[in-house]
Amino acid sequence: MSDVQYRAEQAQRLLSEPLFQEARALVVQALQTEVLSLPLAERERREAAVAMLKGAEQFFRVFELVIDGYKLERAEMANEAQMKARHQAIEERMRNA
């Protein structure tokens, strides 16, 4: 098992864990509520809350990127295997011709 595959499986397990999903939703919702509830006059607090929301979204996106990276690696490996199989089939036909 490659390191990317291992990390992707770990990330997938975390993302599918109900407790993690609940925590993710609570964090994002709390930050969104904070941003929306602050008056425009409280610019610094509002900017800080927006920054925290963006940071939280990026944090959770990292897990998805690990999974996407593995999917891409797996697709590239499948493509390479198909190319090798085609190459071998062509060589076999040429030997039999």
GROMACS .gro file of N, CA, C and O in nm:
model
  388
    1MET      N    1   0.085  -0.117   0.000
    1MET     CA    2   0.000   0.000   0.000
    1MET      C    3   0.090   0.123   0.000
    1MET      O    4   0.179   0.136   0.081
    2SER      N    5   0.062   0.213  -0.093
    2SER     CA    6   0.143   0.334  -0.101
    2SER      C    7   0.106   0.431   0.011
    2SER      O    8   0.000   0.420   0.072
    3ASP      N    9   0.197   0.524   0.037
    3ASP     CA   10   0.173   0.624   0.141
    3ASP      C   11   0.051   0.708   0.107
    3ASP      O   12  -0.029   0.740   0.194
    4VAL      N   13   0.036   0.742  -0.022
    4VAL     CA   14  -0.079   0.822  -0.064
    4VAL      C   15  -0.208   0.744  -0.041
    4VAL      O   16  -0.307   0.799   0.009
    5GLN      N   17  -0.207   0.616  -0.073
    5GLN     CA   18  -0.325   0.533  -0.053
    5GLN      C   19  -0.360   0.524   0.096
    5GLN      O   20  -0.475   0.537   0.134
    6TYR      N   21  -0.258   0.503   0.179
    6TYR     CA   22  -0.280   0.494   0.323
    6TYR      C   23  -0.339   0.624   0.376
    6TYR      O   24  -0.437   0.623   0.451
    7ARG      N   25  -0.281   0.737   0.336
    7ARG     CA   26  -0.330   0.866   0.383
    7ARG      C   27  -0.472   0.892   0.334
    7ARG      O   28  -0.555   0.946   0.406
    8ALA      N   29  -0.501   0.853   0.209
    8ALA     CA   30  -0.635   0.872   0.155
    8ALA      C   31  -0.737   0.789   0.232
    8ALA      O   32  -0.847   0.837   0.262
    9GLU      N   33  -0.701   0.666   0.264
    9GLU     CA   34  -0.793   0.582   0.340
    9GLU      C   35  -0.816   0.638   0.480
    9GLU      O   36  -0.928   0.636   0.530
   10GLN      N   37  -0.711   0.688   0.542
   10GLN     CA   38  -0.725   0.750   0.674
   10GLN      C   39  -0.815   0.874   0.666
   10GLN      O   40  -0.902   0.895   0.751
   11ALA      N   41  -0.792   0.956   0.566
   11ALA     CA   42  -0.873   1.076   0.548
   11ALA      C   43  -1.019   1.039   0.523
   11ALA      O   44  -1.110   1.101   0.578
   12GLN      N   45  -1.041   0.937   0.440
   12GLN     CA   46  -1.177   0.893   0.411
   12GLN      C   47  -1.246   0.843   0.537
   12GLN      O   48  -1.363   0.872   0.561
   13ARG      N   49  -1.172   0.768   0.620
   13ARG     CA   50  -1.229   0.719   0.746
   13ARG      C   51  -1.269   0.837   0.836
   13ARG      O   52  -1.375   0.837   0.897
   14LEU      N   53  -1.181   0.937   0.844
   14LEU     CA   54  -1.213   1.053   0.927
   14LEU      C   55  -1.335   1.128   0.873
   14LEU      O   56  -1.424   1.166   0.950
   15LEU      N   57  -1.338   1.151   0.743
   15LEU     CA   58  -1.449   1.225   0.685
   15LEU      C   59  -1.582   1.152   0.700
   15LEU      O   60  -1.686   1.216   0.710
   16SER      N   61  -1.579   1.021   0.702
   16SER     CA   62  -1.704   0.946   0.713
   16SER      C   63  -1.744   0.919   0.859
   16SER      O   64  -1.855   0.872   0.884
   17GLU      N   65  -1.657   0.951   0.952
   17GLU     CA   66  -1.686   0.932   1.095
   17GLU      C   67  -1.795   1.030   1.137
   17GLU      O   68  -1.783   1.151   1.121
   18PRO      N   69  -1.907   0.979   1.192
   18PRO     CA   70  -2.018   1.068   1.231
   18PRO      C   71  -1.976   1.180   1.327
   18PRO      O   72  -2.023   1.293   1.314
   19LEU      N   73  -1.890   1.149   1.422
   19LEU     CA   74  -1.847   1.251   1.518
   19LEU      C   75  -1.770   1.363   1.446
   19LEU      O   76  -1.789   1.481   1.474
   20PHE      N   77  -1.686   1.326   1.351
   20PHE     CA   78  -1.611   1.424   1.274
   20PHE      C   79  -1.705   1.509   1.189
   20PHE      O   80  -1.691   1.631   1.181
   21GLN      N   81  -1.803   1.444   1.125
   21GLN     CA   82  -1.899   1.518   1.043
   21GLN      C   83  -1.979   1.616   1.128
   21GLN      O   84  -2.002   1.730   1.086
   22GLU      N   85  -2.018   1.571   1.246
   22GLU     CA   86  -2.092   1.660   1.336
   22GLU      C   87  -2.006   1.778   1.380
   22GLU      O   88  -2.051   1.892   1.380
   23ALA      N   89  -1.881   1.750   1.416
   23ALA     CA   90  -1.790   1.857   1.459
   23ALA      C   91  -1.767   1.955   1.345
   23ALA      O   92  -1.768   2.077   1.367
   24ARG      N   93  -1.748   1.905   1.225
   24ARG     CA   94  -1.727   1.991   1.109
   24ARG      C   95  -1.846   2.084   1.089
   24ARG      O   96  -1.831   2.205   1.072
   25ALA      N   97  -1.965   2.026   1.090
   25ALA     CA   98  -2.087   2.106   1.071
   25ALA      C   99  -2.104   2.210   1.181
   25ALA      O  100  -2.140   2.325   1.153
   26LEU      N  101  -2.077   2.171   1.306
   26LEU     CA  102  -2.091   2.264   1.418
   26LEU      C  103  -1.992   2.380   1.408
   26LEU      O  104  -2.028   2.496   1.431
   27VAL      N  105  -1.868   2.349   1.373
   27VAL     CA  106  -1.766   2.454   1.362
   27VAL      C  107  -1.803   2.551   1.251
   27VAL      O  108  -1.802   2.674   1.271
   28VAL      N  109  -1.835   2.498   1.134
   28VAL     CA  110  -1.868   2.586   1.021
   28VAL      C  111  -1.993   2.667   1.052
   28VAL      O  112  -1.997   2.788   1.028
   29GLN      N  113  -2.096   2.603   1.107
   29GLN     CA  114  -2.219   2.676   1.138
   29GLN      C  115  -2.195   2.784   1.243
   29GLN      O  116  -2.246   2.896   1.230
   30ALA      N  117  -2.119   2.752   1.346
   30ALA     CA  118  -2.093   2.851   1.451
   30ALA      C  119  -2.019   2.972   1.394
   30ALA      O  120  -2.050   3.087   1.428
   31LEU      N  121  -1.922   2.947   1.310
   31LEU     CA  122  -1.847   3.058   1.251
   31LEU      C  123  -1.934   3.139   1.154
   31LEU      O  124  -1.926   3.263   1.151
   32GLN      N  125  -2.016   3.071   1.076
   32GLN     CA  126  -2.107   3.144   0.986
   32GLN      C  127  -2.205   3.229   1.065
   32GLN      O  128  -2.230   3.345   1.030
   33THR      N  129  -2.258   3.174   1.172
   33THR     CA  130  -2.350   3.249   1.258
   33THR      C  131  -2.281   3.370   1.318
   33THR      O  132  -2.338   3.480   1.322
   34GLU      N  133  -2.158   3.351   1.362
   34GLU     CA  134  -2.081   3.462   1.419
   34GLU      C  135  -2.062   3.573   1.316
   34GLU      O  136  -2.083   3.691   1.345
   35VAL      N  137  -2.023   3.535   1.194
   35VAL     CA  138  -2.000   3.635   1.089
   35VAL      C  139  -2.129   3.711   1.060
   35VAL      O  140  -2.129   3.835   1.050
   36LEU      N  141  -2.238   3.640   1.049
   36LEU     CA  142  -2.366   3.703   1.013
   36LEU      C  143  -2.426   3.785   1.127
   36LEU      O  144  -2.502   3.879   1.102
   37SER      N  145  -2.392   3.751   1.250
   37SER     CA  146  -2.454   3.821   1.363
   37SER      C  147  -2.380   3.949   1.402
   37SER      O  148  -2.436   4.034   1.470
   38LEU      N  149  -2.256   3.962   1.360
   38LEU     CA  150  -2.179   4.080   1.399
   38LEU      C  151  -2.222   4.202   1.318
   38LEU      O  152  -2.237   4.196   1.196
   39PRO      N  153  -2.242   4.313   1.386
   39PRO     CA  154  -2.277   4.436   1.313
   39PRO      C  155  -2.159   4.486   1.230
   39PRO      O  156  -2.043   4.457   1.261
   40LEU      N  157  -2.189   4.557   1.125
   40LEU     CA  158  -2.084   4.609   1.038
   40LEU      C  159  -1.984   4.697   1.112
   40LEU      O  160  -1.868   4.707   1.074
   41ALA      N  161  -2.031   4.760   1.219
   41ALA     CA  162  -1.943   4.849   1.296
   41ALA      C  163  -1.829   4.773   1.364
   41ALA      O  164  -1.723   4.829   1.391
   42GLU      N  165  -1.848   4.646   1.389
   42GLU     CA  166  -1.744   4.565   1.454
   42GLU      C  167  -1.657   4.498   1.347
   42GLU      O  168  -1.649   4.376   1.339
   43ARG      N  169  -1.593   4.582   1.274
   43ARG     CA  170  -1.516   4.536   1.158
   43ARG      C  171  -1.405   4.436   1.195
   43ARG      O  172  -1.389   4.334   1.128
   44GLU      N  173  -1.330   4.464   1.299
   44GLU     CA  174  -1.218   4.376   1.335
   44GLU      C  175  -1.266   4.237   1.376
   44GLU      O  176  -1.210   4.137   1.333
   45ARG      N  177  -1.369   4.233   1.459
   45ARG     CA  178  -1.422   4.103   1.501
   45ARG      C  179  -1.480   4.027   1.382
   45ARG      O  180  -1.465   3.906   1.370
   46ARG      N  181  -1.545   4.101   1.295
   46ARG     CA  182  -1.605   4.040   1.175
   46ARG      C  183  -1.496   3.983   1.085
   46ARG      O  184  -1.508   3.870   1.036
   47GLU      N  185  -1.390   4.059   1.063
   47GLU     CA  186  -1.279   4.012   0.980
   47GLU      C  187  -1.212   3.890   1.042
   47GLU      O  188  -1.174   3.796   0.972
   48ALA      N  189  -1.199   3.889   1.174
   48ALA     CA  190  -1.139   3.775   1.243
   48ALA      C  191  -1.228   3.651   1.228
   48ALA      O  192  -1.178   3.541   1.204
   49ALA      N  193  -1.358   3.670   1.240
   49ALA     CA  194  -1.450   3.557   1.226
   49ALA      C  195  -1.448   3.502   1.083
   49ALA      O  196  -1.450   3.381   1.062
   50VAL      N  197  -1.442   3.592   0.985
   50VAL     CA  198  -1.434   3.548   0.845
   50VAL      C  199  -1.303   3.472   0.821
   50VAL      O  200  -1.302   3.368   0.754
   51ALA      N  201  -1.195   3.521   0.878
   51ALA     CA  202  -1.065   3.452   0.863
   51ALA      C  203  -1.070   3.313   0.926
   51ALA      O  204  -1.018   3.216   0.870
   52MET      N  205  -1.133   3.302   1.043
   52MET     CA  206  -1.145   3.171   1.108
   52MET      C  207  -1.232   3.077   1.024
   52MET      O  208  -1.201   2.958   1.011
   53LEU      N  209  -1.338   3.128   0.966
   53LEU     CA  210  -1.425   3.046   0.880
   53LEU      C  211  -1.348   2.996   0.759
   53LEU      O  212  -1.355   2.878   0.725
   54LYS      N  213  -1.274   3.084   0.696
   54LYS     CA  214  -1.194   3.043   0.580
   54LYS      C  215  -1.088   2.940   0.620
   54LYS      O  216  -1.064   2.843   0.548
   55GLY      N  217  -1.027   2.961   0.736
   55GLY     CA  218  -0.928   2.864   0.785
   55GLY      C  219  -0.990   2.728   0.811
   55GLY      O  220  -0.931   2.624   0.778
   56ALA      N  221  -1.108   2.727   0.870
   56ALA     CA  222  -1.177   2.600   0.898
   56ALA      C  223  -1.212   2.529   0.768
   56ALA      O  224  -1.192   2.408   0.755
   57GLU      N  225  -1.260   2.605   0.670
   57GLU     CA  226  -1.295   2.544   0.541
   57GLU      C  227  -1.171   2.487   0.474
   57GLU      O  228  -1.175   2.378   0.417
   58GLN      N  229  -1.059   2.556   0.482
   58GLN     CA  230  -0.934   2.507   0.423
   58GLN      C  231  -0.886   2.382   0.497
   58GLN      O  232  -0.837   2.288   0.435
   59PHE      N  233  -0.898   2.381   0.628
   59PHE     CA  234  -0.859   2.265   0.708
   59PHE      C  235  -0.934   2.141   0.662
   59PHE      O  236  -0.874   2.036   0.638
   60PHE      N  237  -1.064   2.152   0.646
   60PHE     CA  238  -1.143   2.037   0.606
   60PHE      C  239  -1.116   2.000   0.459
   60PHE      O  240  -1.124   1.883   0.422
   61ARG      N  241  -1.082   2.099   0.378
   61ARG     CA  242  -1.052   2.073   0.238
   61ARG      C  243  -0.925   1.989   0.222
   61ARG      O  244  -0.912   1.914   0.126
   62VAL      N  245  -0.833   1.999   0.317
   62VAL     CA  246  -0.710   1.921   0.310
   62VAL      C  247  -0.742   1.771   0.305
   62VAL      O  248  -0.683   1.697   0.226
   63PHE      N  249  -0.835   1.726   0.386
   63PHE     CA  250  -0.874   1.585   0.385
   63PHE      C  251  -0.927   1.544   0.247
   63PHE      O  252  -0.894   1.438   0.197
   64GLU      N  253  -1.008   1.630   0.190
   64GLU     CA  254  -1.064   1.600   0.059
   64GLU      C  255  -0.955   1.599  -0.048
   64GLU      O  256  -0.960   1.518  -0.141
   65LEU      N  257  -0.857   1.686  -0.036
   65LEU     CA  258  -0.747   1.689  -0.132
   65LEU      C  259  -0.662   1.563  -0.125
   65LEU      O  260  -0.615   1.513  -0.228
   66VAL      N  261  -0.641   1.511  -0.005
   66VAL     CA  262  -0.566   1.385   0.009
   66VAL      C  263  -0.640   1.273  -0.063
   66VAL      O  264  -0.580   1.195  -0.137
   67ILE      N  265  -0.771   1.268  -0.044
   67ILE     CA  266  -0.852   1.166  -0.110
   67ILE      C  267  -0.848   1.184  -0.261
   67ILE      O  268  -0.829   1.089  -0.337
   68ASP      N  269  -0.862   1.309  -0.308
   68ASP     CA  270  -0.857   1.336  -0.451
   68ASP      C  271  -0.721   1.300  -0.510
   68ASP      O  272  -0.713   1.249  -0.621
   69GLY      N  273  -0.615   1.327  -0.434
   69GLY     CA  274  -0.481   1.292  -0.479
   69GLY      C  275  -0.467   1.143  -0.500
   69GLY      O  276  -0.408   1.096  -0.598
   70TYR      N  277  -0.523   1.065  -0.408
   70TYR     CA  278  -0.517   0.920  -0.422
   70TYR      C  279  -0.599   0.875  -0.543
   70TYR      O  280  -0.556   0.788  -0.619
   71LYS      N  281  -0.716   0.932  -0.561
   71LYS     CA  282  -0.799   0.895  -0.676
   71LYS      C  283  -0.726   0.923  -0.806
   71LYS      O  284  -0.731   0.844  -0.900
   72LEU      N  285  -0.657   1.037  -0.810
   72LEU     CA  286  -0.579   1.072  -0.929
   72LEU      C  287  -0.465   0.972  -0.950
   72LEU      O  288  -0.443   0.925  -1.061
   73GLU      N  289  -0.395   0.939  -0.842
   73GLU     CA  290  -0.285   0.842  -0.853
   73GLU      C  291  -0.338   0.707  -0.901
   73GLU      O  292  -0.278   0.643  -0.987
   74ARG      N  293  -0.451   0.665  -0.847
   74ARG     CA  294  -0.510   0.538  -0.887
   74ARG      C  295  -0.551   0.540  -1.034
   74ARG      O  296  -0.529   0.443  -1.107
   75ALA      N  297  -0.608   0.652  -1.081
   75ALA     CA  298  -0.647   0.664  -1.221
   75ALA      C  299  -0.524   0.661  -1.312
   75ALA      O  300  -0.526   0.598  -1.418
   76GLU      N  301  -0.417   0.727  -1.270
   76GLU     CA  302  -0.293   0.726  -1.349
   76GLU      C  303  -0.235   0.586  -1.356
   76GLU      O  304  -0.187   0.544  -1.462
   77MET      N  305  -0.240   0.512  -1.245
   77MET     CA  306  -0.190   0.375  -1.245
   77MET      C  307  -0.274   0.285  -1.337
   77MET      O  308  -0.220   0.202  -1.410
   78ALA      N  309  -0.405   0.303  -1.334
   78ALA     CA  310  -0.493   0.225  -1.421
   78ALA      C  311  -0.466   0.259  -1.567
   78ALA      O  312  -0.462   0.169  -1.653
   79ASN      N  313  -0.445   0.386  -1.596
   79ASN     CA  314  -0.415   0.428  -1.733
   79ASN      C  315  -0.283   0.368  -1.779
   79ASN      O  316  -0.272   0.319  -1.892
   80GLU      N  317  -0.183   0.370  -1.692
   80GLU     CA  318  -0.054   0.311  -1.726
   80GLU      C  319  -0.066   0.162  -1.751
   80GLU      O  320  -0.007   0.108  -1.845
   81ALA      N  321  -0.145   0.093  -1.671
   81ALA     CA  322  -0.166  -0.051  -1.689
   81ALA      C  323  -0.236  -0.079  -1.822
   81ALA      O  324  -0.200  -0.175  -1.892
   82GLN      N  325  -0.332   0.004  -1.858
   82GLN     CA  326  -0.401  -0.012  -1.985
   82GLN      C  327  -0.305   0.008  -2.102
   82GLN      O  328  -0.309  -0.065  -2.201
   83MET      N  329  -0.219   0.109  -2.091
   83MET     CA  330  -0.123   0.136  -2.197
   83MET      C  331  -0.026   0.018  -2.212
   83MET      O  332   0.006  -0.023  -2.325
   84LYS      N  333   0.019  -0.040  -2.101
   84LYS     CA  334   0.108  -0.156  -2.107
   84LYS      C  335   0.038  -0.274  -2.171
   84LYS      O  336   0.096  -0.346  -2.251
   85ALA      N  337  -0.089  -0.296  -2.134
   85ALA     CA  338  -0.165  -0.407  -2.190
   85ALA      C  339  -0.182  -0.389  -2.341
   85ALA      O  340  -0.168  -0.485  -2.418
   86ARG      N  341  -0.210  -0.268  -2.385
   86ARG     CA  342  -0.224  -0.242  -2.529
   86ARG      C  343  -0.092  -0.264  -2.601
   86ARG      O  344  -0.088  -0.322  -2.709
   87HIS      N  345   0.015  -0.218  -2.540
   87HIS     CA  346   0.148  -0.235  -2.598
   87HIS      C  347   0.181  -0.383  -2.612
   87HIS      O  348   0.231  -0.427  -2.716
   88GLN      N  349   0.151  -0.460  -2.509
   88GLN     CA  350   0.177  -0.604  -2.515
   88GLN      C  351   0.090  -0.672  -2.621
   88GLN      O  352   0.137  -0.761  -2.692
   89ALA      N  353  -0.034  -0.628  -2.634
   89ALA     CA  354  -0.123  -0.686  -2.736
   89ALA      C  355  -0.070  -0.655  -2.875
   89ALA      O  356  -0.073  -0.741  -2.964
   90ILE      N  357  -0.022  -0.535  -2.896
   90ILE     CA  358   0.035  -0.497  -3.026
   90ILE      C  359   0.159  -0.581  -3.056
   90ILE      O  360   0.176  -0.632  -3.167
   91GLU      N  361   0.246  -0.595  -2.956
   91GLU     CA  362   0.366  -0.676  -2.975
   91GLU      C  363   0.329  -0.821  -3.007
   91GLU      O  364   0.392  -0.884  -3.093
   92GLU      N  365   0.229  -0.873  -2.940
   92GLU     CA  366   0.184  -1.012  -2.964
   92GLU      C  367   0.133  -1.027  -3.106
   92GLU      O  368   0.164  -1.124  -3.175
   93ARG      N  369   0.054  -0.930  -3.152
   93ARG     CA  370   0.003  -0.936  -3.290
   93ARG      C  371   0.116  -0.930  -3.392
   93ARG      O  372   0.113  -0.997  -3.493
   94MET      N  373   0.216  -0.846  -3.361
   94MET     CA  374   0.328  -0.833  -3.454
   94MET      C  375   0.409  -0.963  -3.460
   94MET      O  376   0.457  -1.002  -3.566
   95ARG      N  377   0.423  -1.032  -3.349
   95ARG     CA  378   0.494  -1.160  -3.347
   95ARG      C  379   0.417  -1.268  -3.422
   95ARG      O  380   0.478  -1.355  -3.484
   96ASN      N  381   0.287  -1.261  -3.417
   96ASN     CA  382   0.204  -1.363  -3.482
   96ASN      C  383   0.178  -1.333  -3.629
   96ASN      O  384   0.124  -1.417  -3.699
   97ALA      N  385   0.213  -1.216  -3.674
   97ALA     CA  386   0.185  -1.177  -3.814
   97ALA      C  387   0.284  -1.239  -3.910
   97ALA      O  388   0.388  -1.282  -3.889
   0.00000   0.00000   0.00000
